[in-house]
Short mmCIF file of C-alpha atoms in Angstrom, two decimals:
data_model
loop_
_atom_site.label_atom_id
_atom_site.label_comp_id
_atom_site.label_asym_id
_atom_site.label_seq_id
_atom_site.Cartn_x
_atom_site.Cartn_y
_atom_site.Cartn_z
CA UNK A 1 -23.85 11.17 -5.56
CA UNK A 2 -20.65 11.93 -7.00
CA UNK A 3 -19.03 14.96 -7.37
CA UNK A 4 -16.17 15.85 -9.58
CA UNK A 5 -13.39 17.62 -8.53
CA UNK A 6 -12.31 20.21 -10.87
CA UNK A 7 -15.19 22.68 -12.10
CA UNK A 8 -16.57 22.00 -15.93
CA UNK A 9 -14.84 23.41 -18.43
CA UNK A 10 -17.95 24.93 -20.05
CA UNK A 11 -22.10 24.90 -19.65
CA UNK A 12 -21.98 21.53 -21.40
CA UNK A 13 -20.30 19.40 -19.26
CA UNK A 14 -21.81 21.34 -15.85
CA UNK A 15 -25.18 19.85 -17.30
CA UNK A 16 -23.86 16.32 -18.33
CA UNK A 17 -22.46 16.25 -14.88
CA UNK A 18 -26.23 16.37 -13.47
CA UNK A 19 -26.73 13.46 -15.63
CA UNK A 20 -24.18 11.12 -15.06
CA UNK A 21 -22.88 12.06 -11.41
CA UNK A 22 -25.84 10.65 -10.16
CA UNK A 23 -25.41 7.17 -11.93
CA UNK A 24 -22.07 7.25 -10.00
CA UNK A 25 -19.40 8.57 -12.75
CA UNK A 26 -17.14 11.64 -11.75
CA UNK A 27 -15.74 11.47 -15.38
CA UNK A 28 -17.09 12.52 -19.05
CA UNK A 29 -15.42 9.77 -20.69
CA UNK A 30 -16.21 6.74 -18.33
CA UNK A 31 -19.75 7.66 -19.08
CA UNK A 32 -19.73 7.61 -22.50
CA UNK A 33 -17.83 4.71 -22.88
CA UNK A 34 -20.62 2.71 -20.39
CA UNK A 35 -23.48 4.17 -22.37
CA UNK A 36 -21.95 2.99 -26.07
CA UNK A 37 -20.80 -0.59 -24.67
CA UNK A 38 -23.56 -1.29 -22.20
CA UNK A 39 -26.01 -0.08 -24.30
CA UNK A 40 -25.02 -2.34 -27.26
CA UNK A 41 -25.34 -5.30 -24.71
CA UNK A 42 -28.40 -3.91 -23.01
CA UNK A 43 -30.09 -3.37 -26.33
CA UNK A 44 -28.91 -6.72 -27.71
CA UNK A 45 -30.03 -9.01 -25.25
CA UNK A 46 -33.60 -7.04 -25.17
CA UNK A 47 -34.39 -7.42 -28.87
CA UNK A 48 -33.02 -11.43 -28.37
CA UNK A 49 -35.10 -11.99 -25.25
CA UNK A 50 -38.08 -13.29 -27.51
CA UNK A 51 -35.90 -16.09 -28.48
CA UNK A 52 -36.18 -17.68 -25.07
CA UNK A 53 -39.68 -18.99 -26.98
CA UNK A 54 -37.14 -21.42 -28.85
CA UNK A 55 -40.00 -23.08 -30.44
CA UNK A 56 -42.39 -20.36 -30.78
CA UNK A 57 -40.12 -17.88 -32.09
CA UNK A 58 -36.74 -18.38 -32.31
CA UNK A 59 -37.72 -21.91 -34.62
CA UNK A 60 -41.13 -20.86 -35.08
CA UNK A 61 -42.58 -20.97 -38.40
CA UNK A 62 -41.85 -17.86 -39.14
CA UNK A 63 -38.18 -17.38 -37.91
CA UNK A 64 -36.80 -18.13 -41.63
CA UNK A 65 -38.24 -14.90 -42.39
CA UNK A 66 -37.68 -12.79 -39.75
CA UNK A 67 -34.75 -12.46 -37.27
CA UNK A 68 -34.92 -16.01 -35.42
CA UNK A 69 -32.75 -18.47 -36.40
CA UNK A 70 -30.97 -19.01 -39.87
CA UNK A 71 -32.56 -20.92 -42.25
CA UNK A 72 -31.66 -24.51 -41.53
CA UNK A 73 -30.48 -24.34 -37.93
CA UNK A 74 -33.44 -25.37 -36.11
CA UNK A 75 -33.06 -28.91 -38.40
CA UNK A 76 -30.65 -29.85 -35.67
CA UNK A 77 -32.13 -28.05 -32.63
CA UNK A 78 -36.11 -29.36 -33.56
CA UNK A 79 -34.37 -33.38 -33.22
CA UNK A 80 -35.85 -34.66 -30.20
CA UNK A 81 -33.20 -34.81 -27.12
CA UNK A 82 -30.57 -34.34 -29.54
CA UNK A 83 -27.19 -32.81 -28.04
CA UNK A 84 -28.32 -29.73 -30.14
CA UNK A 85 -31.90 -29.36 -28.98
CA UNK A 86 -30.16 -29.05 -25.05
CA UNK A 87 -27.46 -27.12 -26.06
CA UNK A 88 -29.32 -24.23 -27.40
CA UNK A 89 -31.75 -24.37 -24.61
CA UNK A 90 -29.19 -24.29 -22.09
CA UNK A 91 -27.51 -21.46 -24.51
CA UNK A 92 -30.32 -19.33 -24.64
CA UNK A 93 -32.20 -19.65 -21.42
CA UNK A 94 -28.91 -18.92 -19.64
CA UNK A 95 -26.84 -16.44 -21.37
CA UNK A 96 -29.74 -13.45 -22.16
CA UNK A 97 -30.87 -13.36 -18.84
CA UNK A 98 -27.17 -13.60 -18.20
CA UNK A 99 -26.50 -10.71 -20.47
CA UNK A 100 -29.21 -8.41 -19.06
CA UNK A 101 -28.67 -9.18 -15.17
CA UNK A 102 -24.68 -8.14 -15.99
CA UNK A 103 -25.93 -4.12 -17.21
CA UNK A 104 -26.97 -3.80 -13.21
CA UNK A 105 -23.20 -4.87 -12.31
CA UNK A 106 -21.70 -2.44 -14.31
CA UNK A 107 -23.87 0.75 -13.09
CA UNK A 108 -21.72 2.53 -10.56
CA UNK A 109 -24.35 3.47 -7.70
CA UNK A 110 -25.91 0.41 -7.73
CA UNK A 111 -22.71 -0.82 -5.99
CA UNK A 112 -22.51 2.21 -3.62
CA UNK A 113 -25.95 1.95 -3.23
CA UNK A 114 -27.13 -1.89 -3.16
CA UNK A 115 -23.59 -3.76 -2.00
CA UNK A 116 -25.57 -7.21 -1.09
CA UNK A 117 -27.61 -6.99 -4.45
CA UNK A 118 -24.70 -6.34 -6.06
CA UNK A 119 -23.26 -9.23 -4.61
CA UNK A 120 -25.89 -11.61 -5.05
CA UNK A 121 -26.37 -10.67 -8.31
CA UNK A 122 -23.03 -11.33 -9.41
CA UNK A 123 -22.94 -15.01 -8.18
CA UNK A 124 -26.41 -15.54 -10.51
CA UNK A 125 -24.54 -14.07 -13.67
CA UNK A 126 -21.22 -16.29 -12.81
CA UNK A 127 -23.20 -19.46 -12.81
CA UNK A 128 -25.79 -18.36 -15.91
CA UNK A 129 -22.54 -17.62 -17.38
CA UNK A 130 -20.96 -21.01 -17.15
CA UNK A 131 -24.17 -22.94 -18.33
CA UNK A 132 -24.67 -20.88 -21.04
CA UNK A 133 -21.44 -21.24 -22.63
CA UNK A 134 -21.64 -25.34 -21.97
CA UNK A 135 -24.84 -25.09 -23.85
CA UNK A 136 -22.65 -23.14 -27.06
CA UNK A 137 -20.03 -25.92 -26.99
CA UNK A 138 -22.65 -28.46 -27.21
CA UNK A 139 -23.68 -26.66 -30.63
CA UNK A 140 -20.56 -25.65 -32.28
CA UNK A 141 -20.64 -28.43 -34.32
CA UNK A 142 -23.65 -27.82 -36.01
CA UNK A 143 -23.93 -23.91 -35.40
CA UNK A 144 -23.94 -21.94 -38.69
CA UNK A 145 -22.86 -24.80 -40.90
CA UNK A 146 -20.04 -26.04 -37.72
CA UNK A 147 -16.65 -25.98 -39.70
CA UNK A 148 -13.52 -26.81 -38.04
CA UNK A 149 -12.68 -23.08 -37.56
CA UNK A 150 -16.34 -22.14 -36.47
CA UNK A 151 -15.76 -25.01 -33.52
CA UNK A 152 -12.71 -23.78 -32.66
CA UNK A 153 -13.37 -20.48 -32.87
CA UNK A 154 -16.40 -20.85 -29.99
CA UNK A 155 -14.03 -23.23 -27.74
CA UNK A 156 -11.50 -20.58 -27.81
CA UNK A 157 -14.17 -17.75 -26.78
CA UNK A 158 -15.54 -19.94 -24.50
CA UNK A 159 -12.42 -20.08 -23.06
CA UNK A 160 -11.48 -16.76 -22.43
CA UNK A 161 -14.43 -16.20 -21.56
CA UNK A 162 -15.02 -18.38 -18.72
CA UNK A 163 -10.90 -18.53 -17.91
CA UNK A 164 -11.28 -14.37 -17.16
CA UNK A 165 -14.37 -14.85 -14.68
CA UNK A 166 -12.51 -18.00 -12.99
CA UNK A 167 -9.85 -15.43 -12.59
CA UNK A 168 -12.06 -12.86 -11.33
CA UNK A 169 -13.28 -14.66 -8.72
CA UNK A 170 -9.87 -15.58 -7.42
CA UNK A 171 -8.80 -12.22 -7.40
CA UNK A 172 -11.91 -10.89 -5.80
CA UNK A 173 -11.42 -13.91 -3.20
CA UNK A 174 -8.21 -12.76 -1.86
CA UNK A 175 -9.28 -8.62 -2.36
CA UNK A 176 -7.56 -7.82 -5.33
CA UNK A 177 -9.94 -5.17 -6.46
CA UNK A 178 -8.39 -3.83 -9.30
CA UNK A 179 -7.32 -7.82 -11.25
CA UNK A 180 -11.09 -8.26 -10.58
CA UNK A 181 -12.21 -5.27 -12.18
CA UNK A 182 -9.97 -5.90 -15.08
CA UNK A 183 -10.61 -9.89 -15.66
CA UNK A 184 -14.61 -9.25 -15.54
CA UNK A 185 -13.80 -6.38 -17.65
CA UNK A 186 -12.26 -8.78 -20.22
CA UNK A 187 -14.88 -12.04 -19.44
CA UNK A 188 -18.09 -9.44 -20.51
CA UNK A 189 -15.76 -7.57 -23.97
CA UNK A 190 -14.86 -11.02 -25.06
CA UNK A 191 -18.91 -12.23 -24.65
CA UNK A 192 -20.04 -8.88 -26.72
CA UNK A 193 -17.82 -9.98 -29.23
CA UNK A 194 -21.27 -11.77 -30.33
CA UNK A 195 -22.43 -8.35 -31.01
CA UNK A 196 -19.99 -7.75 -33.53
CA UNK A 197 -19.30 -10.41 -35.16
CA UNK A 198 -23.13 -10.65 -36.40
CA UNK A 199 -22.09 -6.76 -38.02
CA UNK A 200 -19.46 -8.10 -39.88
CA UNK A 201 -21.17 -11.35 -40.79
CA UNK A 202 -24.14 -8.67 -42.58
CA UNK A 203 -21.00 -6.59 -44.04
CA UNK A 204 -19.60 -9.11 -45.16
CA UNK A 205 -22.11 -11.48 -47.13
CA UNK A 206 -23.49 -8.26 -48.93
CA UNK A 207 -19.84 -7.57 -50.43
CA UNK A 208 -19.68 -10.94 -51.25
CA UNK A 209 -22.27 -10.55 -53.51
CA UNK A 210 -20.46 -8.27 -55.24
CA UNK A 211 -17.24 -9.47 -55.70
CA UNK A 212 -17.36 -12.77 -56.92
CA UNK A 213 -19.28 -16.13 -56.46
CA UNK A 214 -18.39 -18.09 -53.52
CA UNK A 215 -19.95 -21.61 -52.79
CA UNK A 216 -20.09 -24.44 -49.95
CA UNK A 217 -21.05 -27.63 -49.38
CA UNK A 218 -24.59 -28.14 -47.22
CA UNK A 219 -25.70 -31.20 -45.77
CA UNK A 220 -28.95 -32.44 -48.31
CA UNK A 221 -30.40 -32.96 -45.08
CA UNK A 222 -30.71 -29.56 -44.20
CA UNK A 223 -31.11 -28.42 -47.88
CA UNK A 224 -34.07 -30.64 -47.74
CA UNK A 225 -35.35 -29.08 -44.22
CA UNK A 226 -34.75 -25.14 -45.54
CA UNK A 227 -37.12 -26.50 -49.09
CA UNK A 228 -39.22 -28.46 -47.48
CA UNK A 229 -40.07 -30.78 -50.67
CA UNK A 230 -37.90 -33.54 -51.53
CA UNK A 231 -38.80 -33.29 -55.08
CA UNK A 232 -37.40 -29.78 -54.86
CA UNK A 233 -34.35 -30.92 -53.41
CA UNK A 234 -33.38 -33.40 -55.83
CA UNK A 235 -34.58 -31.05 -58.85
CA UNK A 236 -31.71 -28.33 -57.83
CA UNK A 237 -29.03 -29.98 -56.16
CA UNK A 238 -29.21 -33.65 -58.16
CA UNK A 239 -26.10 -34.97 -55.67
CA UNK A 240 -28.80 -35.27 -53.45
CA UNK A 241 -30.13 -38.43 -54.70
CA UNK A 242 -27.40 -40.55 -52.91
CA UNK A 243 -28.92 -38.99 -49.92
CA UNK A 244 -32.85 -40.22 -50.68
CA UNK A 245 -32.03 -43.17 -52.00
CA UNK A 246 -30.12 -43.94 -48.39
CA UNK A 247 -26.86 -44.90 -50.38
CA UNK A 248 -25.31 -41.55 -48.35
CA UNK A 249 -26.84 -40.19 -45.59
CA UNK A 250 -24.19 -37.34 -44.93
CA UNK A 251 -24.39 -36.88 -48.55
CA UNK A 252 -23.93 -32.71 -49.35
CA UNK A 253 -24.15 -30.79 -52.22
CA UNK A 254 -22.49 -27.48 -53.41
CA UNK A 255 -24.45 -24.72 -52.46
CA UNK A 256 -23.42 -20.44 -54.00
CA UNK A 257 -23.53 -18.72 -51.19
CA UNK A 258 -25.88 -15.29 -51.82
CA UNK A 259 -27.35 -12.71 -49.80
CA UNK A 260 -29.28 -11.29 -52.04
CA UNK A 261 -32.62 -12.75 -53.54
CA UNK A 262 -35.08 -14.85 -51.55
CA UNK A 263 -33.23 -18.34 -51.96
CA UNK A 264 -33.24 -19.24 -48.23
CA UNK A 265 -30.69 -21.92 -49.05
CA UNK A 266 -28.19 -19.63 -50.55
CA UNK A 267 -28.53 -17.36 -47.69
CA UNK A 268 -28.00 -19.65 -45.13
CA UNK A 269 -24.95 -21.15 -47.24
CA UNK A 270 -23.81 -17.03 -47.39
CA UNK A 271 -24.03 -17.00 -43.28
CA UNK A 272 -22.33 -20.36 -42.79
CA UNK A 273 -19.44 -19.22 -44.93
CA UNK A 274 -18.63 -15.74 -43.36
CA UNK A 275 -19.22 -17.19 -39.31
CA UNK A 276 -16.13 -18.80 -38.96
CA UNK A 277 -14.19 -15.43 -40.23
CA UNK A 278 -16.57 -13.08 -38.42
CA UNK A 279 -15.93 -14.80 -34.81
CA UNK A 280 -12.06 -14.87 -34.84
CA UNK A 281 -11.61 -10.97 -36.27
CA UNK A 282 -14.52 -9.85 -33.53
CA UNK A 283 -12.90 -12.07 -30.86
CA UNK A 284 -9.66 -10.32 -32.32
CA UNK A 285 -11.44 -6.76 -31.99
CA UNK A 286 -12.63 -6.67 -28.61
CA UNK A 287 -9.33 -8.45 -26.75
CA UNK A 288 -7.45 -5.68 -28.46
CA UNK A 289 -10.23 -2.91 -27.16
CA UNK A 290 -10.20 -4.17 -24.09
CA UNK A 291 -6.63 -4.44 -23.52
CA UNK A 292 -6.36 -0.98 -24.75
CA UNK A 293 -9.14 0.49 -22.65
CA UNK A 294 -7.33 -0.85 -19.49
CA UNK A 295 -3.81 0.47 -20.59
CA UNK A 296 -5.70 4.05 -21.12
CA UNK A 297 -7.39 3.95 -17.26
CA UNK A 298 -4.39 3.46 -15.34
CA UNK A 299 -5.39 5.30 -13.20
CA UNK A 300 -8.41 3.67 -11.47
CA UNK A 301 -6.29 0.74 -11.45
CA UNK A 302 -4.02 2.44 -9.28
CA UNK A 303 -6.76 3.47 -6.64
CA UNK A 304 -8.08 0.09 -6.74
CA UNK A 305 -4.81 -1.45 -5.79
CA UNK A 306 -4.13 1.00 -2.67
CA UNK A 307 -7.96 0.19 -1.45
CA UNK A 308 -6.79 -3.47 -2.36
CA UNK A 309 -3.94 -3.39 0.09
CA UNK A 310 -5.72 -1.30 2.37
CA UNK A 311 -8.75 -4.43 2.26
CA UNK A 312 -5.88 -6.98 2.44
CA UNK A 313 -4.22 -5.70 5.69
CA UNK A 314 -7.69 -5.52 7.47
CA UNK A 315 -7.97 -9.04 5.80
CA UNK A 316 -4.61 -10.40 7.49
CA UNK A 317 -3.54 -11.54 3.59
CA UNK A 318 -0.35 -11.71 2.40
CA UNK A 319 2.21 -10.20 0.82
CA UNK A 320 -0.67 -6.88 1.63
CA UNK A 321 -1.16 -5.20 -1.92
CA UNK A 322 -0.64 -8.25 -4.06
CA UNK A 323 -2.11 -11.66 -2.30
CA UNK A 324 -4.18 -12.03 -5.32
CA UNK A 325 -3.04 -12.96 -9.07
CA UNK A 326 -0.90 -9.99 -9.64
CA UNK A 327 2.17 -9.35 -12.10
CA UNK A 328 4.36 -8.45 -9.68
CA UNK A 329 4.09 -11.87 -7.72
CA UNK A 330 3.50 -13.79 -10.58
CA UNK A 331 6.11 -12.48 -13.27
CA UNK A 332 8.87 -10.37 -12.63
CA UNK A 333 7.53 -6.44 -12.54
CA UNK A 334 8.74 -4.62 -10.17
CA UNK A 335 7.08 -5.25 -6.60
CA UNK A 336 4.30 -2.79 -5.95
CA UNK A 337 4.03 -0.34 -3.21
CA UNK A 338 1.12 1.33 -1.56
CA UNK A 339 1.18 5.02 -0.82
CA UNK A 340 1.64 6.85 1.83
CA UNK A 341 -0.11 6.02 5.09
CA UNK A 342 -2.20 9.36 4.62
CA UNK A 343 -3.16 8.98 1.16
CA UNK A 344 -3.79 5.08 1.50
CA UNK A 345 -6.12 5.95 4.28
CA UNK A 346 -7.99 8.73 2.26
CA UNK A 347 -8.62 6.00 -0.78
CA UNK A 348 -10.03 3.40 1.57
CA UNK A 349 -12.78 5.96 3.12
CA UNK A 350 -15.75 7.58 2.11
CA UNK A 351 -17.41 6.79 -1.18
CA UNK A 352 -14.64 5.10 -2.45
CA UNK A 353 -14.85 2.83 0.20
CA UNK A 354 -17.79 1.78 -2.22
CA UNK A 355 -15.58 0.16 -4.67
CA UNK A 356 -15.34 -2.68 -3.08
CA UNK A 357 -18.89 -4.14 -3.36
CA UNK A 358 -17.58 -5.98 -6.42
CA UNK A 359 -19.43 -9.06 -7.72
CA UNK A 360 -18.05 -11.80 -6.01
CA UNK A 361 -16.92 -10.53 -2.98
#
């Protein structure tokens, strides 16, 4: 277990300590910050794990009116072998379990405790990881209504999010402790942008509503799959009879975009509207928070380099203290030193000696 140096400050934090010690945190804030942010992800990818029914739940019969997919999205998954109907199988039956398997490599004294589960572990969510996001580029295009800035927007998550665990696992490959900490850091805050951006999608549709009148153009294809009733189709949105008659297939029709009422095709035009937007200012959001959580713990970073070097000189790497993707060797900071031989050998023993069980070492 670990202890923390200084005595608490008051009865408060000597009992918090009995809580989170244990877990492996000798700090307040480090706990709190892994409860709020792990337990967003935690709870997230529990209340989605249903969805790994695709066609039971997530496109069941009832998903319009529940919390499965939007209404109109399973049009394009439900099409037989389609690029969609493997992309969001792929998607979903790789990135929850993904999401949930990650929690474990984030708990402190699961690494002290359980190094080769640890390990193992991480290699499972690295490649769940990688298939999942092939399966969300394979859907951008059609994925809540698939505008140009909606497929950008997931290629350039997708991106950072697999470029920072391809980093990792360099940096973790040549014992650069404290890069790999940071780049898996940034790989799982970019992925919960997910998590956010759905908060802002719900904030933002219901001010719509009040504001003003905002409208977009829907596929009568899918208009006709949210109705269900051709006749209804061509009754509201009459630019839909190019599309029956077969003179346009891709024919679309203007759609107001609503949150409120029970007009499933207004909705879904409300949620197609606001995705694009949502993504980039979450993506924006959590590289920012991130960034800014890392700056703030410069600390750790610190002891993480010296057992880095300390790893690396066992490891006959070189230069010691930087063989991995560093700023130092890379750019032109200042070149790093380790500490003194007595304090270099006190961070590389004992419990923090533990710190190096990281994912993908």
């Amino acid at each position: 277990m670990v202890q923390s140096e200084k005595p608490p400050a008051n009865a408060f934090v000597a009992q918090a300590r009995k809580i989170y010690n244990p877990i492996g945190f000798s700090k307040g804030y480090n706990f709190v910050l892994w409860f709020i942010f792990l337990g967003a992800l935690f709870g997230f990818t529990l209340a989605r794990l249903q969805y790994l029914n695709i066609f039971g739940v997530y496109c069941g019969e009832s998903a319009a009116a529940s919390s499965g997919a939007l209404p109109g999205e399973c049009f394009y998954y439900l099409q037989p072998r389609s690029r969609e109907q493997i992309g969001i199988i792929l998607h979903l039956g790789c990135i929850l379990p993904a999401s949930l398997l990650v929690c474990l490599q984030f708990i402190p004294v699961l690494r002290h405790k359980a190094i080769i589960v640890h390990r193992i572990n991480g290699y499972i969510v690295v490649l769940l990881s990688l298939i999942g996001t092939a399966g969300a580029l394979m859907i951008a295009r059609h994925s809540f209504g698939g505008g140009i800035e909606i497929q950008t927007g997931v290629g350039v998550l997708g991106i950072m999010f697999i470029g920072s665990l391809v980093l990792a696992f360099i940096n973790i490959k040549r014992l650069q402790i404290e890069q790999h900490r940071a780049w898996m850091l940034r790989a799982w805050f970019y992925a919960g942008a997910i998590i956010t951006l759905r908060i802002i999608m719900i904030l933002t549709v219901m001010i719509m509503d009040v504001t003003g009148e905002y409208y977009i153009a829907q596929p009568c294809d899918k208009i006709n799959f949210i109705l269900k009733s051709a006749e209804k189709t061509a009754t509201r949105y009459p630019e839909c009879a190019a599309f029956f008659s077969g003179e346009n297939p891709s024919q679309q029709a203007l759609v107001q975009a609503k949150y409120s009422g029970t007009d499933a095709v207004q909705v879904t035009a409300a949620f197609n509207l606001v995705f694009g937007m949502a993504a980039w200012l979450a993506v924006a959001l959590h590289a920012i928070g991130v960034e800014l959580y890392l700056r703030l713990t410069p600390a750790e970073a610190e002891r993480l380099r010296n057992v880095s070097y300390q790893r690396q000189v066992e490891a006959g790497l070189k230069p010691a203290g930087r063989a991995g993707l560093t700023a130092d060797r890379l750019g032109d900071a200042a070149t790093w030193q380790p500490r003194d031989a007595y304090k270099a050998e006190k961070v590389s023993s004992g419990s923090d000696q533990q710190h190096l069980a990281t994912p993908l070492s």
